[in-house]
Short mmCIF file of C-alpha atoms and ligand atoms in Angstrom, two decimals:
data_model
loop_
_atom_site.label_atom_id
_atom_site.label_comp_id
_atom_site.label_asym_id
_atom_site.label_seq_id
_atom_site.Cartn_x
_atom_site.Cartn_y
_atom_site.Cartn_z
CA MET A 1 136.96 96.26 66.72
CA ASN A 2 137.97 96.91 70.35
CA GLN A 3 134.58 97.88 71.78
CA LYS A 4 133.59 94.45 72.83
CA ARG A 5 135.89 92.87 75.61
CA ILE A 6 137.38 89.56 74.63
CA TYR A 7 137.66 87.06 77.57
CA LEU A 8 139.56 83.92 78.10
CA CYS A 9 136.53 81.63 78.32
CA LEU A 10 133.18 82.84 78.61
CA ALA A 11 130.30 80.43 79.26
CA HIS A 12 128.24 80.12 76.12
CA MET A 13 124.53 78.88 76.46
CA SER A 14 124.08 77.40 72.75
CA GLY A 15 122.43 74.19 73.67
CA ASN A 16 118.62 73.51 75.08
CA GLU A 17 119.40 74.40 78.59
CA MET A 18 116.04 76.30 79.06
CA LYS A 19 113.92 73.46 77.99
CA TYR A 20 115.55 71.57 80.68
CA ILE A 21 115.28 74.20 83.30
CA GLN A 22 111.61 74.75 82.36
CA GLU A 23 111.01 71.12 82.91
CA ALA A 24 112.39 71.34 86.46
CA PHE A 25 110.32 74.23 87.36
CA ASP A 26 107.06 72.86 85.48
CA THR A 27 107.56 69.54 87.87
CA ASN A 28 108.79 71.48 90.93
CA TRP A 29 112.36 69.44 90.88
CA VAL A 30 114.32 72.52 92.18
CA VAL A 31 116.14 70.34 94.95
CA PRO A 32 119.67 68.69 94.46
CA LEU A 33 118.04 65.52 93.03
CA GLY A 34 115.70 64.98 90.22
CA PRO A 35 115.41 64.06 86.54
CA ASN A 36 117.74 66.62 85.46
CA VAL A 37 120.57 65.31 87.86
CA ASN A 38 120.03 61.72 86.81
CA GLY A 39 120.08 62.80 83.03
CA PHE A 40 123.14 64.77 83.38
CA GLU A 41 124.74 61.94 85.21
CA ALA A 42 123.73 59.81 82.40
CA ASP A 43 125.07 62.02 79.78
CA LEU A 44 128.29 62.16 81.46
CA LYS A 45 128.80 58.48 81.84
CA THR A 46 128.05 58.16 78.17
CA PHE A 47 130.63 60.49 77.33
CA VAL A 48 133.62 59.15 79.72
CA GLY A 49 132.68 55.55 79.05
CA GLU A 50 129.94 53.06 80.27
CA ASN A 51 132.50 51.18 82.35
CA LYS A 52 132.54 54.40 84.80
CA GLU A 53 130.07 55.77 87.18
CA VAL A 54 129.57 59.51 87.51
CA VAL A 55 128.24 61.71 90.40
CA ALA A 56 127.18 65.37 89.88
CA LEU A 57 128.23 67.50 92.70
CA SER A 58 128.14 71.28 93.59
CA ALA A 59 131.76 72.18 92.78
CA GLY A 60 134.69 70.59 90.91
CA THR A 61 136.51 71.46 94.69
CA ALA A 62 133.73 69.37 96.34
CA ALA A 63 134.78 66.50 93.83
CA VAL A 64 138.23 66.76 94.73
CA HIS A 65 137.57 66.82 98.55
CA LEU A 66 135.12 63.76 98.35
CA ALA A 67 137.85 61.57 96.06
CA LEU A 68 140.26 62.33 99.15
CA LEU A 69 138.01 61.36 101.53
CA ALA A 70 136.95 58.09 99.56
CA CYS A 71 140.64 57.32 99.23
CA GLY A 72 140.76 57.45 103.06
CA VAL A 73 142.93 60.79 103.29
CA GLY A 74 142.76 62.07 107.16
CA ARG A 75 144.85 64.03 109.81
CA GLY A 76 148.53 63.64 109.35
CA ASP A 77 148.38 61.88 106.02
CA GLU A 78 150.25 63.16 102.98
CA VAL A 79 149.08 63.50 99.40
CA LEU A 80 151.08 64.09 96.51
CA VAL A 81 149.69 67.01 94.25
CA GLN A 82 151.08 68.47 91.11
CA SER A 83 152.41 71.97 92.14
CA PHE A 84 151.47 73.69 88.86
CA THR A 85 147.72 73.94 89.27
CA PHE A 86 144.76 75.92 90.55
CA CYS A 87 144.57 75.86 94.26
CA ALA A 88 141.57 73.53 94.27
CA SER A 89 143.66 70.59 93.44
CA SER A 90 145.34 71.03 97.10
CA HIS A 91 143.44 72.99 99.16
CA PRO A 92 140.89 70.22 100.08
CA VAL A 93 143.97 68.12 101.08
CA THR A 94 144.14 70.65 104.05
CA TYR A 95 140.47 70.58 104.65
CA LEU A 96 140.76 66.82 105.64
CA GLY A 97 143.87 67.71 108.10
CA ALA A 98 146.38 66.25 105.60
CA THR A 99 149.52 67.73 103.83
CA PRO A 100 149.72 68.30 100.29
CA VAL A 101 153.43 67.67 99.11
CA PHE A 102 154.05 69.16 95.82
CA ILE A 103 155.40 67.73 92.65
CA ASP A 104 157.20 69.76 89.98
CA SER A 105 156.15 69.34 86.20
CA GLU A 106 158.04 68.22 83.08
CA GLU A 107 158.66 70.26 80.25
CA GLU A 108 156.59 68.66 77.66
CA THR A 109 152.89 68.66 78.98
CA TRP A 110 153.51 71.19 82.04
CA ASN A 111 152.08 68.43 84.35
CA MET A 112 153.36 66.08 86.95
CA ASP A 113 156.78 64.89 86.52
CA PRO A 114 156.63 61.19 86.66
CA GLN A 115 160.33 61.02 87.99
CA LEU A 116 159.96 63.39 90.58
CA LEU A 117 156.70 61.73 91.48
CA GLU A 118 158.65 58.37 92.28
CA LYS A 119 161.64 60.18 93.99
CA ALA A 120 158.95 61.81 96.23
CA ILE A 121 157.35 58.45 97.04
CA VAL A 122 160.46 56.80 98.03
CA ASP A 123 161.62 59.80 99.89
CA ARG A 124 158.36 60.45 101.97
CA MET A 125 158.17 56.63 102.84
CA GLU A 126 161.78 57.15 103.91
CA LYS A 127 161.15 60.29 105.87
CA THR A 128 157.76 59.44 107.45
CA GLY A 129 157.79 55.70 107.57
CA LYS A 130 154.17 55.96 105.89
CA LYS A 131 153.02 55.82 102.20
CA PRO A 132 151.55 58.96 100.73
CA LYS A 133 147.69 58.39 100.69
CA ALA A 134 146.98 59.68 97.27
CA ILE A 135 148.56 61.22 93.94
CA VAL A 136 146.78 64.13 92.07
CA PRO A 137 148.04 64.66 88.63
CA VAL A 138 146.28 67.56 86.71
CA TYR A 139 145.45 68.21 83.04
CA LEU A 140 146.41 71.91 83.24
CA TYR A 141 144.84 73.98 80.63
CA GLY A 142 143.41 70.72 79.05
CA MET A 143 146.82 69.27 78.35
CA PRO A 144 146.97 65.60 79.04
CA ALA A 145 149.62 64.56 81.71
CA LYS A 146 152.01 61.46 81.13
CA ILE A 147 149.32 59.43 82.57
CA GLU A 148 150.41 56.11 81.65
CA GLU A 149 153.87 56.68 83.54
CA ILE A 150 152.22 58.09 86.29
CA MET A 151 149.73 55.20 86.75
CA ALA A 152 152.50 52.74 86.30
CA ILE A 153 154.18 54.43 89.37
CA ALA A 154 151.15 54.60 91.37
CA ASN A 155 150.24 50.84 90.65
CA LYS A 156 153.83 49.96 91.65
CA TYR A 157 153.43 51.55 94.92
CA ASP A 158 149.85 50.70 95.30
CA ILE A 159 148.54 54.50 95.83
CA PRO A 160 145.45 55.59 94.38
CA VAL A 161 145.36 58.40 91.77
CA ILE A 162 142.82 61.03 91.57
CA GLU A 163 142.98 63.05 88.10
CA ASP A 164 142.07 66.67 88.29
CA ALA A 165 140.82 66.87 85.09
CA ALA A 166 138.73 70.18 85.86
CA GLU A 167 140.16 71.81 83.00
CA GLY A 168 140.69 68.84 80.84
CA LEU A 169 137.06 67.71 79.82
CA GLY A 170 137.36 65.99 76.41
CA SER A 171 141.19 65.52 76.35
CA CYS A 172 142.23 62.34 75.57
CA TYR A 173 145.52 60.32 76.03
CA ASP A 174 146.16 57.44 73.66
CA GLY A 175 142.43 57.78 72.75
CA GLN A 176 141.34 57.48 76.26
CA VAL A 177 139.25 60.31 78.09
CA CYS A 178 141.23 62.12 80.73
CA GLY A 179 139.81 61.53 84.25
CA THR A 180 139.33 57.69 83.55
CA PHE A 181 142.73 56.40 84.17
CA GLY A 182 142.67 56.62 87.93
CA ARG A 183 140.42 55.57 90.50
CA TYR A 184 138.59 58.91 90.54
CA GLY A 185 138.50 61.71 88.04
CA VAL A 186 137.53 65.20 88.84
CA LEU A 187 135.36 67.57 86.35
CA SER A 188 134.26 71.08 86.77
CA PHE A 189 131.33 72.84 85.47
CA ASN A 190 132.27 76.58 86.83
CA GLY A 191 131.52 79.32 84.49
CA ASN A 192 134.66 79.43 82.59
CA LYS A 193 135.28 75.71 82.16
CA MET A 194 134.68 73.63 78.77
CA ILE A 195 131.20 73.53 79.84
CA THR A 196 129.03 75.17 82.70
CA THR A 197 126.32 74.51 85.06
CA SER A 198 126.80 78.07 86.38
CA GLY A 199 128.81 76.32 88.94
CA GLY A 200 129.16 72.46 89.63
CA GLY A 201 131.30 69.64 89.30
CA ALA A 202 131.14 66.14 88.85
CA LEU A 203 133.26 62.87 90.30
CA ILE A 204 134.16 60.05 87.79
CA CYS A 205 133.98 56.88 90.05
CA PRO A 206 135.11 53.35 89.36
CA ASP A 207 131.84 51.56 90.34
CA GLU A 208 128.16 51.62 91.59
CA GLU A 209 129.63 51.01 95.24
CA SER A 210 132.01 54.05 95.13
CA LYS A 211 129.35 56.36 93.59
CA ARG A 212 127.04 55.56 96.50
CA LYS A 213 129.70 56.24 99.01
CA ILE A 214 130.46 59.48 97.28
CA MET A 215 126.82 60.32 97.25
CA PHE A 216 126.31 59.41 100.97
CA TYR A 217 129.14 61.99 101.88
CA ALA A 218 127.72 64.60 99.50
CA THR A 219 124.30 64.06 101.38
CA GLN A 220 125.59 64.86 104.79
CA ALA A 221 126.37 61.33 105.53
CA ARG A 222 122.69 60.49 106.56
CA GLU A 223 122.00 56.94 107.89
CA ALA A 224 118.58 55.16 106.84
CA TYR A 225 116.36 55.97 109.74
CA PRO A 226 113.16 57.72 110.14
CA TYR A 227 115.00 60.54 111.90
CA TYR A 228 118.36 62.25 111.25
CA GLN A 229 120.87 59.80 112.39
CA HIS A 230 124.67 60.49 111.88
CA GLU A 231 127.35 58.15 112.43
CA GLU A 232 129.93 60.14 110.25
CA ILE A 233 130.80 63.53 109.06
CA GLY A 234 129.23 64.62 105.64
CA TYR A 235 128.85 67.53 103.35
CA ASN A 236 126.16 69.40 101.68
CA TYR A 237 127.61 69.04 97.91
CA ARG A 238 124.91 67.54 95.98
CA MET A 239 124.14 69.41 92.32
CA SER A 240 120.89 71.18 92.17
CA ASN A 241 118.21 69.93 89.42
CA ILE A 242 118.34 73.53 88.21
CA CYS A 243 121.90 73.66 87.56
CA ALA A 244 121.97 70.03 86.21
CA GLY A 245 119.28 71.20 83.81
CA ILE A 246 121.94 73.66 82.48
CA GLY A 247 124.49 70.80 82.47
CA ARG A 248 122.18 68.63 80.29
CA GLY A 249 121.79 71.53 77.83
CA GLN A 250 125.44 72.10 77.57
CA MET A 251 126.11 68.34 77.19
CA THR A 252 124.42 68.67 73.55
CA VAL A 253 127.06 71.35 72.66
CA LEU A 254 130.17 69.68 74.49
CA ASP A 255 131.43 68.26 71.22
CA GLU A 256 131.01 71.55 69.42
CA HIS A 257 132.75 73.47 72.30
CA ILE A 258 135.75 70.98 72.29
CA ALA A 259 136.06 71.44 68.46
CA HIS A 260 136.03 75.05 68.53
CA HIS A 261 138.97 75.25 71.31
CA ARG A 262 140.87 72.99 69.14
CA HIS A 263 140.07 75.06 66.03
CA ILE A 264 141.16 78.37 67.90
CA ALA A 265 144.54 76.56 69.00
CA ALA A 266 145.24 75.71 65.14
CA LEU A 267 144.48 79.44 64.21
CA TYR A 268 146.97 80.56 66.94
CA LYS A 269 149.43 77.98 65.76
CA LYS A 270 149.09 79.44 62.31
CA LEU A 271 149.19 83.12 63.10
CA LEU A 272 151.76 82.96 65.82
CA ALA A 273 154.25 81.03 63.65
CA GLY A 274 155.63 84.17 62.35
CA ILE A 275 156.62 85.87 65.52
CA ASP A 276 159.92 85.35 67.11
CA GLY A 277 160.22 85.06 70.76
CA ILE A 278 156.88 83.56 71.54
CA THR A 279 155.99 79.74 71.73
CA LEU A 280 152.57 78.36 71.94
CA HIS A 281 151.90 75.33 74.05
CA GLU A 282 150.87 72.34 72.01
CA ASN A 283 150.44 68.49 72.08
CA PRO A 284 153.96 67.14 72.57
CA SER A 285 153.10 64.18 70.12
CA SER A 286 150.12 62.32 68.52
CA ARG A 287 149.48 60.45 71.91
CA TYR A 288 148.21 63.68 73.32
CA ASP A 289 145.01 65.23 72.10
CA SER A 290 144.31 68.36 74.50
CA ASN A 291 141.00 70.03 74.56
CA TYR A 292 142.80 73.30 74.56
CA TRP A 293 140.64 74.74 77.15
CA LEU A 294 143.14 77.75 77.40
CA ASN A 295 145.79 78.55 74.81
CA THR A 296 148.97 79.48 76.49
CA ILE A 297 152.15 81.32 75.25
CA LEU A 298 155.69 81.57 76.71
CA LEU A 299 157.46 84.73 76.07
CA ASP A 300 161.27 84.51 75.80
CA ASP A 301 163.36 86.24 78.45
CA GLY A 302 165.02 88.29 75.67
CA LEU A 303 161.81 89.51 74.16
CA LYS A 304 161.25 93.26 74.48
CA VAL A 305 157.71 94.37 75.04
CA LYS A 306 156.42 97.94 74.83
CA GLY A 307 155.92 99.82 78.27
CA GLU A 308 157.93 97.10 80.13
CA GLU A 309 159.52 100.04 82.15
CA HIS A 310 155.88 100.65 83.38
CA ALA A 311 155.11 97.01 84.41
CA TYR A 312 154.23 96.65 88.35
CA GLU A 313 153.94 100.22 88.62
CA VAL A 314 150.40 100.20 90.07
CA ALA A 315 148.43 97.53 92.26
CA VAL A 316 146.05 95.55 90.46
CA GLN A 317 142.62 96.68 91.12
CA GLY A 318 139.90 94.13 91.34
CA ALA A 319 142.04 91.26 90.66
CA VAL A 320 141.90 88.43 87.99
CA GLY A 321 138.77 86.80 86.72
CA GLY A 322 135.91 88.45 87.91
CA ALA A 323 136.75 88.35 91.62
CA ALA A 324 136.61 92.04 92.21
CA GLY A 325 135.77 93.23 95.45
CA VAL A 326 136.23 89.77 97.02
CA THR A 327 139.84 89.36 96.76
CA HIS A 328 142.26 91.11 99.35
CA GLU A 329 143.55 94.44 98.21
CA ALA A 330 147.50 93.68 97.23
CA LYS A 331 149.65 94.75 100.03
CA THR A 332 152.76 95.30 97.62
CA LEU A 333 153.45 95.58 94.04
CA HIS A 334 155.83 92.60 94.06
CA THR A 335 156.01 89.41 95.39
CA ASP A 336 159.20 87.11 95.62
CA CYS A 337 157.63 85.10 92.67
CA GLU A 338 155.84 86.73 89.65
CA PRO A 339 155.84 86.88 86.05
CA ASN A 340 158.74 88.55 83.95
CA ARG A 341 158.25 92.36 83.13
CA ASN A 342 157.72 91.46 79.58
CA VAL A 343 154.88 89.09 80.20
CA GLU A 344 153.24 91.72 82.50
CA ALA A 345 153.71 94.62 79.76
CA MET A 346 152.08 92.24 77.28
CA ARG A 347 149.16 91.45 79.93
CA MET A 348 148.85 95.30 80.22
CA ALA A 349 148.91 95.78 76.40
CA LEU A 350 146.25 93.26 75.61
CA ASP A 351 144.34 94.46 78.32
CA LYS A 352 144.26 98.11 77.09
CA ALA A 353 143.11 96.53 73.63
CA GLY A 354 140.13 95.16 75.30
CA ILE A 355 141.63 91.63 75.42
CA GLU A 356 141.55 89.34 78.78
CA SER A 357 144.85 87.58 79.42
CA ARG A 358 146.25 85.84 82.52
CA PRO A 359 149.63 84.71 83.75
CA LEU A 360 149.97 80.90 83.89
CA TRP A 361 148.84 79.64 87.48
CA LYS A 362 151.48 80.37 89.91
CA PRO A 363 152.85 77.03 91.49
CA MET A 364 151.43 75.92 94.98
CA HIS A 365 154.84 75.73 96.27
CA LYS A 366 155.58 79.31 95.57
CA GLN A 367 152.31 80.28 97.49
CA PRO A 368 152.90 81.96 101.08
CA VAL A 369 150.12 79.68 102.51
CA TYR A 370 151.93 76.61 101.43
CA ARG A 371 155.46 77.89 102.16
CA ASN A 372 156.37 75.19 104.74
CA ASN A 373 155.03 72.22 102.64
CA PRO A 374 157.48 69.51 101.42
CA SER A 375 157.94 69.75 97.70
CA TYR A 376 159.99 67.92 95.15
CA LEU A 377 161.25 70.40 92.49
CA ASN A 378 163.16 71.06 89.19
CA GLY A 379 162.35 74.68 88.39
CA VAL A 380 160.06 73.85 85.57
CA SER A 381 156.76 75.32 86.67
CA GLU A 382 158.60 78.17 88.30
CA THR A 383 160.11 78.88 84.89
CA LEU A 384 156.99 78.52 83.13
CA PHE A 385 155.03 80.83 85.58
CA ARG A 386 157.44 83.50 85.05
CA LYS A 387 157.23 83.40 81.28
CA GLY A 388 153.72 82.20 80.28
CA LEU A 389 150.09 83.95 79.47
CA CYS A 390 146.90 82.53 78.91
CA LEU A 391 144.98 83.71 75.96
CA PRO A 392 141.21 83.84 75.06
CA SER A 393 140.12 80.35 73.87
CA GLY A 394 136.50 79.91 74.72
CA PRO A 395 133.47 79.18 72.69
CA CYS A 396 132.55 82.85 72.27
CA VAL A 397 136.09 83.81 70.72
CA THR A 398 135.82 84.38 66.74
CA ASP A 399 138.57 83.92 64.26
CA GLU A 400 138.43 87.44 63.67
CA GLU A 401 139.15 87.94 67.26
CA VAL A 402 142.16 85.56 67.35
CA ASN A 403 143.48 87.69 64.32
CA TYR A 404 143.20 91.00 66.34
CA ILE A 405 144.69 89.49 69.45
CA VAL A 406 147.73 88.18 67.46
CA GLU A 407 147.93 91.42 65.72
CA THR A 408 147.92 93.38 69.35
CA ILE A 409 150.67 90.94 70.51
CA ARG A 410 152.67 91.50 67.37
CA GLU A 411 152.32 95.40 67.58
CA SER A 412 153.27 95.22 71.38
CA ILE A 413 156.84 93.86 70.76
CA ARG A 414 159.41 96.42 70.64
CA SER A 415 161.43 95.66 67.58
C1 PLP B 1 138.39 74.99 88.37
C2 PLP B 1 139.22 73.88 88.87
C3 PLP B 1 139.09 73.25 89.88
C4 PLP B 1 137.86 73.26 90.75
O1 PLP B 1 136.69 73.34 90.11
P1 PLP B 1 135.49 74.35 90.80
O2 PLP B 1 134.10 73.83 89.98
O3 PLP B 1 135.93 75.77 90.33
O4 PLP B 1 135.26 74.15 92.23
C5 PLP B 1 139.84 72.01 90.40
N1 PLP B 1 141.10 72.00 89.75
C6 PLP B 1 141.52 72.57 88.71
C7 PLP B 1 142.75 72.44 88.02
C8 PLP B 1 140.58 73.90 88.15
O5 PLP B 1 140.96 74.61 87.10
#
C-alpha cells in the first residue's frame, strides 16, 4: 500500500483542459490574452457572483500586489495582515515600500481575530497619526474567517479589505462565497490549490472600473498611444491564454473537487474520532462552510509519538513542497519557534510511510524577515503552529488512503 507516495494536494487534470489548450494552439492564441482568458474570467465570475468582476493574473501573489496598489498602498503606509498565513499575503506589502502590521488569530477559525484587529487600528492611528491603508484577512486552509465582524470594523474605520481567499476557493460564510465580502478578493491557481492553471491567480473586483485599473497595472501601465508611453509603473502580471485554457477545464470539475475535499474531511472526522490527543480542525458552526482545502490536526502537548527522541536530529534535505534545490540549506537544526517534538516525530513517521504532511504555516510575526514589524498578539497562532500538521486532502487522495493515513497516525502513537 505504501509504494505510491500520498501528497497533500496534487493537481488533478480531470476536466476538458486539453480541449481548451488545443484551441489555443490551433488559433495561435498563446499570448497573455485571448478567448481562454475571457472564458476563464467569465466562468469565475459566474462562480463568485455576477455582481463582481474577475481578472485573471499570473499568480495569487500578483493579485495581492495589485489589490494593495489599487487601494493606494505606498511607501511609508501600514497594512494590517493576518499573521497566521503563507508569506504571499504580506510580502507584496513590502514590494510597495509599506509595512505589514501583523494581527493574530482567534481560536475558532484560526483566522484574523476581529478584537485584535480593532485594537490594532486604534493603536496604529494613535502611534502613527495615520490610518492603516488596508486589511488583509486570510481563509487559511479554506476555513472562512469571522468576515462579518471584520467587515463591520473595517467599515467603521473606512479601511478597505482585501480578502486572501487563495486557499478558500468555494468556501462560504453564511452562504456567501469567500472573496466577495471585501473590496478585493484574491484567488490562487498554483499547482497545489483547489484548482490549478499550473501557476496563476485572479483578483475579484467590485466593478468594471476597478477591473480595468487592475488590468492596466498588470499590463505594464501602458498609455493609449501608437508608441510605448508610460506615466506610471506597471507590472507584467497577465495570465497566459494557455494557462487560462487549463483553468477553463478545471472550472468544469471545481464543484467535484470541493465535494471531494469535504468528503475527505468527513472521513478524517469519522476515523480520527477514536484517537485521543488528536483534534481535527472543523467548521465552528453552520455559518462556516470550509472547502477543507487542507485538513489539519492538532496534537496535544502530552501525546507521545514514537521516535520523538530523534526529532530534529538531522537537517531537512530539500525542504517542503517540491522546493528542493531552490530553498537555502538550513543553517541550524532548530529555530526559536518550531513545532513540538511529537509533531515533528509524527511528520517523520508519516513521511517514512510514504505520506506527505506539513506543519501549519509558521506565523509571519515569528519569521526573522519580519522581526521588527509591529504585531498584535494573543499567542493563538504560535500555539497552533507548535501543535499542528496538515494532512493529504487533495482530489487524488482516496478513501483507502485516508484509512491508511489514520492507521499510520494511530500506530505512531506510543501507548
Ligand atoms: C498560495 C497562496 C498565495 C499566493 O498564491 P500564488 O498563486 O502561489 O502566488 C497567497 N496567499 C495564500 C494564503 C496562499 O496560500
